[in-house]
Amino acid sequence: QTAKQIFDLTLNQYSPYGMNYDRSGRCGLLYGTNGGHIALMDMHTLSLKSEFHLNEKVRDAIFLHNTTLLAVAQKQNAFIYDDTGAEIHRLSDHQDIFRMEFLPHHWLLSTIGRAGVLKYHDTSIGNLVSTHKTKMGPCKVMTQNKSNAVITCGHLNGNVTMWSPGHSEYLVKMLCHKGTAVQSLAVDKTGQYMVTGGADRQIKIWDLRMYKETHSYYCQGGVPSSLDISQKGVLGIGHGAKATFWSPDAIRYKVKDPYMNHSIAGKGPVESLKFRPFEDVCGIGHNKGISSIVIPGSGEATLDSMEYNTNPYQDTKQRREGEVRALLDKLSPDMIALDPDVIGTVEESDVNYRLERQIQLEEDVNAQKLEAANDPKAKEKKRMRGRSKIQKKLKRKKKNVVDDNLIKLKDLREIEKQEEKRELEGGVGKKSAKDDAPAALKRFFK
């Protein structure tokens, strides 16, 4: 069965071609970028389900919640078609789109394009959820972190940003390739590692728990135009007229040699590289069509048939029930966060424990302020004219210094206060009006 997946489709008229799979791996989506040729294939029987021509440039195409609906990024707008090629919706809010991603648990279609504006669209009710301006120019690289549904974008200035529909600003911004553009991006299914490919031909591995680079590889033969990580952690790199595959250990630590190499001489460069779910198969789109190859150990052997729309053998009734259940279990866009474990946590119910924790936090803050005040290297605030002189600064520094002279002054002040108090109470030593009068008026008093 797996040996049948090794084939080449020569499609020259509308090339280069891109390749995508649905979540179950049963159906494949082929799209020709020049001319708008869209084809749906049954990857089990290798038969053509349907095909249609849009007669317009296509930049990206993906499946939505199942194989009955697909989104296509065309030259002007993004469109939604069914599996027969009938147009269902025209998304007029999404213009000049380069890349699209679908979040299945939130039913969100995220798009980004020439304007560099990231948009989230709810496909269940048809409303635009949020719009974020990245302010980094056109963006052609985007992927999703499947562990927390955070969208990751690669920009022309070498930065990588992470976004959530509930936040107006990016969650994380990382400078991954200094001085060069990010050409490709991939995140593994655990959400712990991210792989970036730059125009400098560097493949960098990042640990997302610390947001630090662990190691890197160099691409020979071309810029890494496409990256993907399989369910078992195999890293696939499409560069030039080659496809290089690294073992799962190559992500955790540096490995000397790759796991496999595949050459598509005369058909490059690679347009897209995607692993097929639950199969040891990789689909490569290039200038001459589509190539399907076998990568042993790349796919998950067992599937969870209870997960919605991931069963490749489901019938029509199961698909309908799964669609309804997925709608009922749809998550809110506000629940997307960097730490997925935050959702569902409960604050401590013990009042005393909460009070102790609050007191401890206040003490820590006060201790930090005290250390900053006593730090001799701390830079003093610049004050208004005349109060930043050396003499004034020395007086302020000695303001709280207790010495012998200060103690004597305090004692004298206390004595004066006691005398004034006794005068007010007993009237002793009360001055007359003649004493208070000026010298020129004293001659009028007897």
CSV table of C-alpha atoms in Angstrom, one decimal:
chain,number,residue,atom,x,y,z
A,1,GLN,CA,0.0,0.0,0.0
A,2,THR,CA,2.8,2.4,0.9
A,3,ALA,CA,4.8,1.6,-2.2
A,4,LYS,CA,1.9,2.8,-4.3
A,5,GLN,CA,2.5,6.3,-2.9
A,6,ILE,CA,5.7,6.7,-4.9
A,7,PHE,CA,4.7,8.6,-8.1
A,8,ASP,CA,5.3,11.7,-10.1
A,9,LEU,CA,2.6,13.9,-11.7
A,10,THR,CA,3.9,15.9,-14.6
A,11,LEU,CA,1.8,19.1,-14.8
A,12,ASN,CA,3.6,21.8,-16.8
A,13,GLN,CA,0.7,24.1,-17.9
A,14,TYR,CA,-0.1,25.7,-14.6
A,15,SER,CA,3.1,25.1,-12.7
A,16,PRO,CA,4.6,25.6,-10.1
A,17,TYR,CA,2.3,23.5,-8.0
A,18,GLY,CA,1.7,23.4,-4.3
A,19,MET,CA,0.5,20.5,-2.2
A,20,ASN,CA,-1.6,20.2,1.0
A,21,TYR,CA,-3.4,17.4,2.9
A,22,ASP,CA,-6.4,17.4,5.1
A,23,ARG,CA,-6.1,16.4,8.8
A,24,SER,CA,-6.9,12.7,8.2
A,25,GLY,CA,-4.4,12.4,5.3
A,26,ARG,CA,-7.1,10.9,3.1
A,27,CYS,CA,-7.5,13.7,0.6
A,28,GLY,CA,-4.8,15.7,-1.2
A,29,LEU,CA,-5.2,19.3,-2.5
A,30,LEU,CA,-3.1,20.3,-5.6
A,31,TYR,CA,-3.1,23.9,-6.7
A,32,GLY,CA,-1.3,25.4,-9.7
A,33,THR,CA,-0.2,29.0,-8.9
A,34,ASN,CA,-0.2,30.2,-12.5
A,35,GLY,CA,-3.6,29.8,-14.0
A,36,GLY,CA,-5.6,28.6,-10.9
A,37,HIS,CA,-5.8,24.8,-11.4
A,38,ILE,CA,-7.3,23.2,-8.3
A,39,ALA,CA,-7.5,19.4,-8.0
A,40,LEU,CA,-8.7,17.1,-5.2
A,41,MET,CA,-7.3,13.6,-5.0
A,42,ASP,CA,-8.2,10.5,-3.0
A,43,MET,CA,-4.8,9.5,-1.7
A,44,HIS,CA,-5.9,5.9,-0.8
A,45,THR,CA,-7.1,5.0,-4.3
A,46,LEU,CA,-5.0,7.6,-6.1
A,47,SER,CA,-8.1,8.7,-8.0
A,48,LEU,CA,-9.2,12.2,-9.0
A,49,LYS,CA,-12.2,13.4,-6.9
A,50,SER,CA,-12.7,16.7,-8.7
A,51,GLU,CA,-10.9,19.5,-10.4
A,52,PHE,CA,-11.7,23.1,-11.6
A,53,HIS,CA,-9.9,26.0,-13.1
A,54,LEU,CA,-10.1,29.5,-11.7
A,55,ASN,CA,-8.2,31.3,-14.5
A,56,GLU,CA,-6.5,33.5,-11.9
A,57,LYS,CA,-3.3,33.4,-10.0
A,58,VAL,CA,-3.5,31.3,-6.8
A,59,ARG,CA,-1.1,31.8,-4.0
A,60,ASP,CA,-2.3,29.3,-1.4
A,61,ALA,CA,-5.1,26.7,-0.9
A,62,ILE,CA,-6.0,24.8,2.3
A,63,PHE,CA,-8.8,22.6,3.6
A,64,LEU,CA,-11.1,23.9,6.3
A,65,HIS,CA,-12.7,21.7,9.0
A,66,ASN,CA,-13.1,18.8,6.6
A,67,THR,CA,-12.6,17.9,2.9
A,68,THR,CA,-16.0,19.4,1.8
A,69,LEU,CA,-14.8,23.0,2.0
A,70,LEU,CA,-11.5,24.6,1.0
A,71,ALA,CA,-10.2,28.1,1.1
A,72,VAL,CA,-8.2,29.5,-1.9
A,73,ALA,CA,-6.1,32.7,-1.8
A,74,GLN,CA,-6.5,34.3,-5.3
A,75,LYS,CA,-5.0,37.4,-6.7
A,76,GLN,CA,-7.7,39.8,-5.4
A,77,ASN,CA,-9.6,38.1,-2.6
A,78,ALA,CA,-9.8,34.8,-0.7
A,79,PHE,CA,-12.6,32.5,-1.7
A,80,ILE,CA,-14.3,29.4,-0.2
A,81,TYR,CA,-15.3,26.5,-2.5
A,82,ASP,CA,-16.9,23.2,-1.9
A,83,ASP,CA,-15.4,19.9,-3.1
A,84,THR,CA,-17.2,20.1,-6.4
A,85,GLY,CA,-15.7,23.5,-7.3
A,86,ALA,CA,-18.8,25.6,-6.5
A,87,GLU,CA,-18.1,29.0,-5.0
A,88,ILE,CA,-19.6,29.3,-1.5
A,89,HIS,CA,-18.2,32.7,-0.2
A,90,ARG,CA,-16.0,35.5,-1.3
A,91,LEU,CA,-14.1,36.9,1.6
A,92,SER,CA,-13.9,40.6,0.6
A,93,ASP,CA,-12.1,41.5,3.9
A,94,HIS,CA,-9.1,39.4,2.9
A,95,GLN,CA,-7.4,41.1,0.0
A,96,ASP,CA,-4.0,40.2,-1.7
A,97,ILE,CA,-3.4,37.2,0.5
A,98,PHE,CA,-0.1,35.3,0.5
A,99,ARG,CA,-0.6,32.6,3.2
A,100,MET,CA,-3.5,31.0,5.1
A,101,GLU,CA,-3.8,28.8,8.1
A,102,PHE,CA,-6.9,27.1,9.6
A,103,LEU,CA,-7.3,26.5,13.3
A,104,PRO,CA,-9.6,23.5,13.6
A,105,HIS,CA,-10.5,23.7,17.3
A,106,HIS,CA,-11.4,27.4,17.0
A,107,TRP,CA,-12.9,27.3,13.5
A,108,LEU,CA,-10.7,30.3,12.6
A,109,LEU,CA,-9.2,31.1,9.2
A,110,SER,CA,-6.1,33.3,9.5
A,111,THR,CA,-4.7,35.1,6.5
A,112,ILE,CA,-1.8,37.5,5.9
A,113,GLY,CA,-0.6,39.1,2.7
A,114,ARG,CA,1.0,42.1,0.9
A,115,ALA,CA,-0.2,44.7,3.4
A,116,GLY,CA,1.2,42.7,6.4
A,117,VAL,CA,-2.1,42.6,8.2
A,118,LEU,CA,-3.0,39.4,10.0
A,119,LYS,CA,-6.7,38.7,10.1
A,120,TYR,CA,-8.8,36.0,11.8
A,121,HIS,CA,-12.1,35.0,10.3
A,122,ASP,CA,-14.6,32.7,12.1
A,123,THR,CA,-15.8,30.2,9.4
A,124,SER,CA,-18.7,28.9,11.5
A,125,ILE,CA,-20.6,32.2,11.7
A,126,GLY,CA,-18.8,34.2,8.9
A,127,ASN,CA,-17.6,37.1,11.1
A,128,LEU,CA,-14.2,38.8,11.1
A,129,VAL,CA,-12.9,38.2,14.6
A,130,SER,CA,-9.8,40.4,14.8
A,131,THR,CA,-7.3,42.4,12.6
A,132,HIS,CA,-3.6,42.9,13.6
A,133,LYS,CA,-1.2,45.2,11.8
A,134,THR,CA,2.3,43.6,12.0
A,135,LYS,CA,4.0,46.9,10.7
A,136,MET,CA,6.7,44.8,9.1
A,137,GLY,CA,5.8,44.9,5.5
A,138,PRO,CA,4.6,42.0,3.2
A,139,CYS,CA,4.6,38.6,4.8
A,140,LYS,CA,4.8,35.3,2.8
A,141,VAL,CA,5.7,32.9,5.7
A,142,MET,CA,3.2,31.8,8.2
A,143,THR,CA,2.4,28.6,10.2
A,144,GLN,CA,0.6,27.6,13.3
A,145,ASN,CA,1.7,26.1,16.6
A,146,LYS,CA,-0.6,23.1,16.9
A,147,SER,CA,-0.1,22.7,20.6
A,148,ASN,CA,-1.5,26.2,21.5
A,149,ALA,CA,-3.0,27.5,18.2
A,150,VAL,CA,-0.6,30.5,18.2
A,151,ILE,CA,0.1,31.9,14.7
A,152,THR,CA,3.8,32.4,13.9
A,153,CYS,CA,4.8,34.7,11.1
A,154,GLY,CA,8.3,35.2,9.4
A,155,HIS,CA,9.1,38.6,8.1
A,156,LEU,CA,11.5,40.2,5.6
A,157,ASN,CA,13.6,41.8,8.3
A,158,GLY,CA,14.5,38.4,9.8
A,159,ASN,CA,12.1,38.7,12.7
A,160,VAL,CA,9.6,36.0,13.7
A,161,THR,CA,6.4,37.1,15.6
A,162,MET,CA,3.8,35.1,17.4
A,163,TRP,CA,0.1,36.3,17.5
A,164,SER,CA,-3.1,35.6,19.2
A,165,PRO,CA,-6.5,37.0,18.2
A,166,GLY,CA,-7.1,38.2,21.8
A,167,HIS,CA,-4.1,40.5,21.8
A,168,SER,CA,-3.5,43.6,19.7
A,169,GLU,CA,0.3,43.3,19.9
A,170,TYR,CA,2.5,40.3,19.2
A,171,LEU,CA,3.0,37.9,22.0
A,172,VAL,CA,6.7,37.2,21.2
A,173,LYS,CA,9.1,38.8,18.8
A,174,MET,CA,12.4,37.1,17.9
A,175,LEU,CA,15.3,38.1,15.6
A,176,CYS,CA,16.0,34.8,14.0
A,177,HIS,CA,18.0,35.8,10.9
A,178,LYS,CA,20.0,39.0,11.2
A,179,GLY,CA,20.1,41.0,8.0
A,180,THR,CA,18.2,38.4,5.9
A,181,ALA,CA,14.5,37.5,5.3
A,182,VAL,CA,12.8,34.5,6.8
A,183,GLN,CA,12.0,32.1,3.9
A,184,SER,CA,10.3,29.2,5.6
A,185,LEU,CA,9.1,28.2,9.1
A,186,ALA,CA,7.9,25.1,10.9
A,187,VAL,CA,6.9,24.2,14.5
A,188,ASP,CA,6.7,20.7,15.8
A,189,LYS,CA,3.5,19.2,17.2
A,190,THR,CA,4.7,19.5,20.8
A,191,GLY,CA,5.2,23.2,20.5
A,192,GLN,CA,8.7,23.0,22.1
A,193,TYR,CA,10.9,23.5,19.0
A,194,MET,CA,10.7,25.9,16.0
A,195,VAL,CA,12.7,25.6,12.8
A,196,THR,CA,13.4,28.7,10.6
A,197,GLY,CA,15.1,28.9,7.2
A,198,GLY,CA,16.6,32.2,6.1
A,199,ALA,CA,17.8,33.7,2.8
A,200,ASP,CA,21.4,33.1,4.2
A,201,ARG,CA,20.7,29.3,3.7
A,202,GLN,CA,20.9,28.8,7.5
A,203,ILE,CA,18.4,26.4,9.1
A,204,LYS,CA,18.2,27.4,12.8
A,205,ILE,CA,16.6,25.3,15.6
A,206,TRP,CA,14.9,27.3,18.4
A,207,ASP,CA,13.8,26.1,21.8
A,208,LEU,CA,10.4,27.9,22.4
A,209,ARG,CA,10.6,27.2,26.1
A,210,MET,CA,13.6,29.6,26.4
A,211,TYR,CA,13.3,31.4,23.1
A,212,LYS,CA,16.9,30.6,22.4
A,213,GLU,CA,18.8,29.1,19.4
A,214,THR,CA,20.1,25.6,20.2
A,215,HIS,CA,22.0,24.8,16.9
A,216,SER,CA,21.9,25.3,13.2
A,217,TYR,CA,22.5,23.6,9.8
A,218,TYR,CA,23.6,25.0,6.4
A,219,CYS,CA,21.7,24.3,3.2
A,220,GLN,CA,23.7,23.4,0.2
A,221,GLY,CA,22.1,23.8,-3.2
A,222,GLY,CA,19.7,26.6,-2.6
A,223,VAL,CA,17.7,28.7,-0.2
A,224,PRO,CA,15.3,26.7,2.0
A,225,SER,CA,11.9,27.5,0.4
A,226,SER,CA,9.8,25.1,2.4
A,227,LEU,CA,10.0,23.4,5.8
A,228,ASP,CA,7.8,20.9,7.5
A,229,ILE,CA,8.0,18.6,10.5
A,230,SER,CA,6.2,15.2,10.5
A,231,GLN,CA,4.1,13.7,13.2
A,232,LYS,CA,7.1,11.7,14.4
A,233,GLY,CA,9.5,14.6,14.3
A,234,VAL,CA,11.2,14.1,10.9
A,235,LEU,CA,12.3,17.5,9.6
A,236,GLY,CA,11.9,18.0,5.8
A,237,ILE,CA,13.6,20.8,4.0
A,238,GLY,CA,13.0,21.8,0.4
A,239,HIS,CA,15.9,23.8,-1.1
A,240,GLY,CA,16.6,24.3,-4.8
A,241,ALA,CA,16.1,21.1,-6.6
A,242,LYS,CA,16.6,18.9,-3.5
A,243,ALA,CA,14.7,17.7,-0.5
A,244,THR,CA,16.6,16.8,2.6
A,245,PHE,CA,15.2,14.9,5.5
A,246,TRP,CA,16.7,14.9,9.1
A,247,SER,CA,15.9,12.4,11.8
A,248,PRO,CA,13.9,13.5,14.9
A,249,ASP,CA,17.1,13.6,16.9
A,250,ALA,CA,18.4,16.4,14.6
A,251,ILE,CA,16.0,18.8,16.2
A,252,ARG,CA,17.0,18.1,19.8
A,253,TYR,CA,20.7,18.2,19.2
A,254,LYS,CA,23.1,18.6,16.2
A,255,VAL,CA,23.5,15.6,13.9
A,256,LYS,CA,26.3,15.2,11.4
A,257,ASP,CA,24.4,13.6,8.4
A,258,PRO,CA,20.8,13.9,7.2
A,259,TYR,CA,18.4,11.0,7.4
A,260,MET,CA,17.5,10.9,3.6
A,261,ASN,CA,18.1,13.0,0.5
A,262,HIS,CA,15.8,13.3,-2.6
A,263,SER,CA,16.8,15.0,-5.8
A,264,ILE,CA,14.3,16.5,-8.3
A,265,ALA,CA,16.9,17.5,-10.9
A,266,GLY,CA,15.4,19.6,-13.7
A,267,LYS,CA,12.1,20.2,-11.7
A,268,GLY,CA,13.2,22.7,-9.1
A,269,PRO,CA,12.9,24.8,-7.2
A,270,VAL,CA,10.7,23.2,-4.6
A,271,GLU,CA,7.4,25.2,-4.2
A,272,SER,CA,6.0,23.3,-1.2
A,273,LEU,CA,6.9,20.3,1.0
A,274,LYS,CA,4.2,18.6,3.2
A,275,PHE,CA,4.1,15.4,5.1
A,276,ARG,CA,1.0,13.3,4.9
A,277,PRO,CA,-0.7,12.6,8.2
A,278,PHE,CA,-0.7,9.0,9.5
A,279,GLU,CA,1.4,7.8,6.5
A,280,ASP,CA,5.1,7.6,5.8
A,281,VAL,CA,4.6,9.8,2.7
A,282,CYS,CA,5.8,13.3,1.7
A,283,GLY,CA,4.3,15.4,-1.1
A,284,ILE,CA,6.6,17.8,-2.9
A,285,GLY,CA,5.3,20.5,-5.3
A,286,HIS,CA,7.7,21.9,-7.9
A,287,ASN,CA,8.0,23.5,-11.3
A,288,LYS,CA,7.0,20.4,-13.2
A,289,GLY,CA,4.1,19.2,-11.0
A,290,ILE,CA,3.9,17.0,-7.9
A,291,SER,CA,6.2,14.3,-6.6
A,292,SER,CA,5.2,11.8,-3.8
A,293,ILE,CA,7.9,9.9,-2.0
A,294,VAL,CA,8.1,7.6,1.0
A,295,ILE,CA,9.9,8.6,4.1
A,296,PRO,CA,10.0,5.6,6.5
A,297,GLY,CA,9.1,6.4,10.1
A,298,SER,CA,7.7,9.9,9.4
A,299,GLY,CA,4.0,9.3,10.0
A,300,GLU,CA,2.0,8.3,13.1
A,301,ALA,CA,1.1,4.6,13.0
A,302,THR,CA,-2.0,4.8,15.2
A,303,LEU,CA,-4.8,7.3,14.9
A,304,ASP,CA,-7.4,8.6,17.3
A,305,SER,CA,-10.7,8.0,15.6
A,306,MET,CA,-12.5,9.9,18.4
A,307,GLU,CA,-10.7,13.1,17.3
A,308,TYR,CA,-13.0,15.0,14.9
A,309,ASN,CA,-12.2,14.8,11.2
A,310,THR,CA,-8.9,12.8,11.6
A,311,ASN,CA,-10.4,9.3,10.8
A,312,PRO,CA,-9.4,8.6,7.1
A,313,TYR,CA,-12.0,5.8,6.9
A,314,GLN,CA,-15.1,7.7,8.1
A,315,ASP,CA,-18.3,7.5,6.2
A,316,THR,CA,-20.8,10.3,5.4
A,317,LYS,CA,-22.7,9.8,8.6
A,318,GLN,CA,-19.6,9.9,10.8
A,319,ARG,CA,-18.5,13.1,9.0
A,320,ARG,CA,-21.8,14.8,9.6
A,321,GLU,CA,-21.8,13.9,13.3
A,322,GLY,CA,-18.2,14.9,13.7
A,323,GLU,CA,-19.0,18.3,12.1
A,324,VAL,CA,-21.8,18.9,14.6
A,325,ARG,CA,-19.8,17.8,17.6
A,326,ALA,CA,-16.9,20.0,16.5
A,327,LEU,CA,-19.2,23.0,16.4
A,328,LEU,CA,-20.5,22.2,19.8
A,329,ASP,CA,-17.0,21.9,21.2
A,330,LYS,CA,-15.7,25.0,19.4
A,331,LEU,CA,-13.2,27.0,21.5
A,332,SER,CA,-13.3,30.8,22.0
A,333,PRO,CA,-10.6,32.9,20.3
A,334,ASP,CA,-9.8,34.5,23.6
A,335,MET,CA,-8.5,31.1,24.9
A,336,ILE,CA,-5.5,31.1,22.6
A,337,ALA,CA,-2.4,31.8,24.7
A,338,LEU,CA,1.3,30.9,24.8
A,339,ASP,CA,0.7,28.6,27.7
A,340,PRO,CA,-2.2,26.3,26.9
A,341,ASP,CA,-2.2,24.9,30.5
A,342,VAL,CA,-3.5,28.3,31.8
A,343,ILE,CA,-7.0,27.5,30.6
A,344,GLY,CA,-8.9,25.6,33.2
A,345,THR,CA,-6.7,26.5,36.2
A,346,VAL,CA,-8.5,27.6,39.4
A,347,GLU,CA,-7.2,30.1,41.9
A,348,GLU,CA,-6.4,28.9,45.4
A,349,SER,CA,-9.6,28.7,47.5
A,350,ASP,CA,-7.8,29.3,50.8
A,351,VAL,CA,-8.2,33.0,51.8
A,352,ASN,CA,-5.3,32.9,54.2
A,353,TYR,CA,-3.0,31.4,51.6
A,354,ARG,CA,-3.9,34.1,49.1
A,355,LEU,CA,-3.3,36.8,51.7
A,356,GLU,CA,0.1,35.4,52.6
A,357,ARG,CA,1.0,35.3,49.0
A,358,GLN,CA,-0.1,38.9,48.5
A,359,ILE,CA,1.9,40.0,51.5
A,360,GLN,CA,5.0,38.1,50.2
A,361,LEU,CA,4.7,39.8,46.8
A,362,GLU,CA,4.5,43.2,48.4
A,363,GLU,CA,7.5,42.5,50.6
A,364,ASP,CA,9.5,41.4,47.5
A,365,VAL,CA,8.6,44.6,45.7
A,366,ASN,CA,9.5,46.7,48.7
A,367,ALA,CA,12.8,44.9,49.0
A,368,GLN,CA,13.6,45.5,45.4
A,369,LYS,CA,12.8,49.2,45.8
A,370,LEU,CA,15.0,49.4,48.9
A,371,GLU,CA,17.9,47.8,47.0
A,372,ALA,CA,17.5,50.2,44.1
A,373,ALA,CA,17.5,53.2,46.5
A,374,ASN,CA,20.7,52.0,48.3
A,375,ASP,CA,22.4,51.2,45.1
A,376,PRO,CA,25.3,53.7,44.7
A,377,LYS,CA,25.4,53.0,40.9
A,378,ALA,CA,21.7,53.9,40.5
A,379,LYS,CA,21.3,56.9,38.3
A,380,GLU,CA,19.7,59.9,40.0
A,381,LYS,CA,16.7,61.5,38.5
A,382,LYS,CA,17.5,64.7,36.6
A,383,ARG,CA,15.7,67.6,38.4
A,384,MET,CA,14.7,71.2,37.5
A,385,ARG,CA,17.2,74.0,37.0
A,386,GLY,CA,19.3,74.8,40.1
A,387,ARG,CA,18.4,71.5,41.9
A,388,SER,CA,20.9,69.3,40.1
A,389,LYS,CA,24.0,71.1,41.4
A,390,ILE,CA,26.6,69.2,43.4
A,391,GLN,CA,25.8,71.0,46.7
A,392,LYS,CA,22.0,70.3,46.4
A,393,LYS,CA,22.7,66.6,45.6
A,394,LEU,CA,25.0,66.3,48.7
A,395,LYS,CA,22.3,67.9,50.9
A,396,ARG,CA,19.7,65.4,49.6
A,397,LYS,CA,22.0,62.5,50.2
A,398,LYS,CA,22.7,63.7,53.8
A,399,LYS,CA,19.0,64.4,54.4
A,400,ASN,CA,18.3,61.1,56.2
A,401,VAL,CA,21.8,60.8,57.8
A,402,VAL,CA,21.6,60.8,61.7
A,403,ASP,CA,24.6,62.4,63.4
A,404,ASP,CA,25.3,64.2,66.7
A,405,ASN,CA,24.3,67.7,65.4
A,406,LEU,CA,21.0,66.3,64.2
A,407,ILE,CA,20.3,64.8,67.6
A,408,LYS,CA,21.0,68.1,69.4
A,409,LEU,CA,18.8,70.0,67.0
A,410,LYS,CA,16.0,67.6,67.6
A,411,ASP,CA,16.4,67.9,71.4
A,412,LEU,CA,16.3,71.7,71.2
A,413,ARG,CA,13.2,71.6,69.0
A,414,GLU,CA,11.5,69.4,71.5
A,415,ILE,CA,12.3,71.8,74.4
A,416,GLU,CA,10.9,74.7,72.3
A,417,LYS,CA,7.7,72.8,71.6
A,418,GLN,CA,7.2,72.1,75.3
A,419,GLU,CA,7.7,75.8,76.3
A,420,GLU,CA,5.2,76.9,73.7
A,421,LYS,CA,2.7,74.4,75.0
A,422,ARG,CA,3.1,75.6,78.6
A,423,GLU,CA,2.7,79.3,77.5
A,424,LEU,CA,-0.6,78.5,75.7
A,425,GLU,CA,-2.0,76.5,78.6
A,426,GLY,CA,-1.0,78.9,81.6
A,427,GLY,CA,-0.6,82.2,79.9
A,428,VAL,CA,2.8,82.7,81.5
A,429,GLY,CA,5.1,85.1,79.6
A,430,LYS,CA,2.3,86.4,77.4
A,431,LYS,CA,3.4,89.4,75.4
A,432,SER,CA,1.3,92.6,75.5
A,433,ALA,CA,0.0,94.6,72.6
A,434,LYS,CA,2.7,97.3,73.3
A,435,ASP,CA,5.5,94.7,72.8
A,436,ASP,CA,4.0,93.5,69.6
A,437,ALA,CA,3.5,97.1,68.2
A,438,PRO,CA,6.1,98.6,65.9
A,439,ALA,CA,8.6,101.1,67.4
A,440,ALA,CA,6.9,104.1,65.8
A,441,LEU,CA,3.6,103.4,67.5
A,442,LYS,CA,4.9,102.5,71.0
A,443,ARG,CA,4.7,106.2,72.1
A,444,PHE,CA,0.9,106.0,71.9
A,445,PHE,CA,0.8,103.3,74.6
A,446,LYS,CA,0.8,104.3,78.3
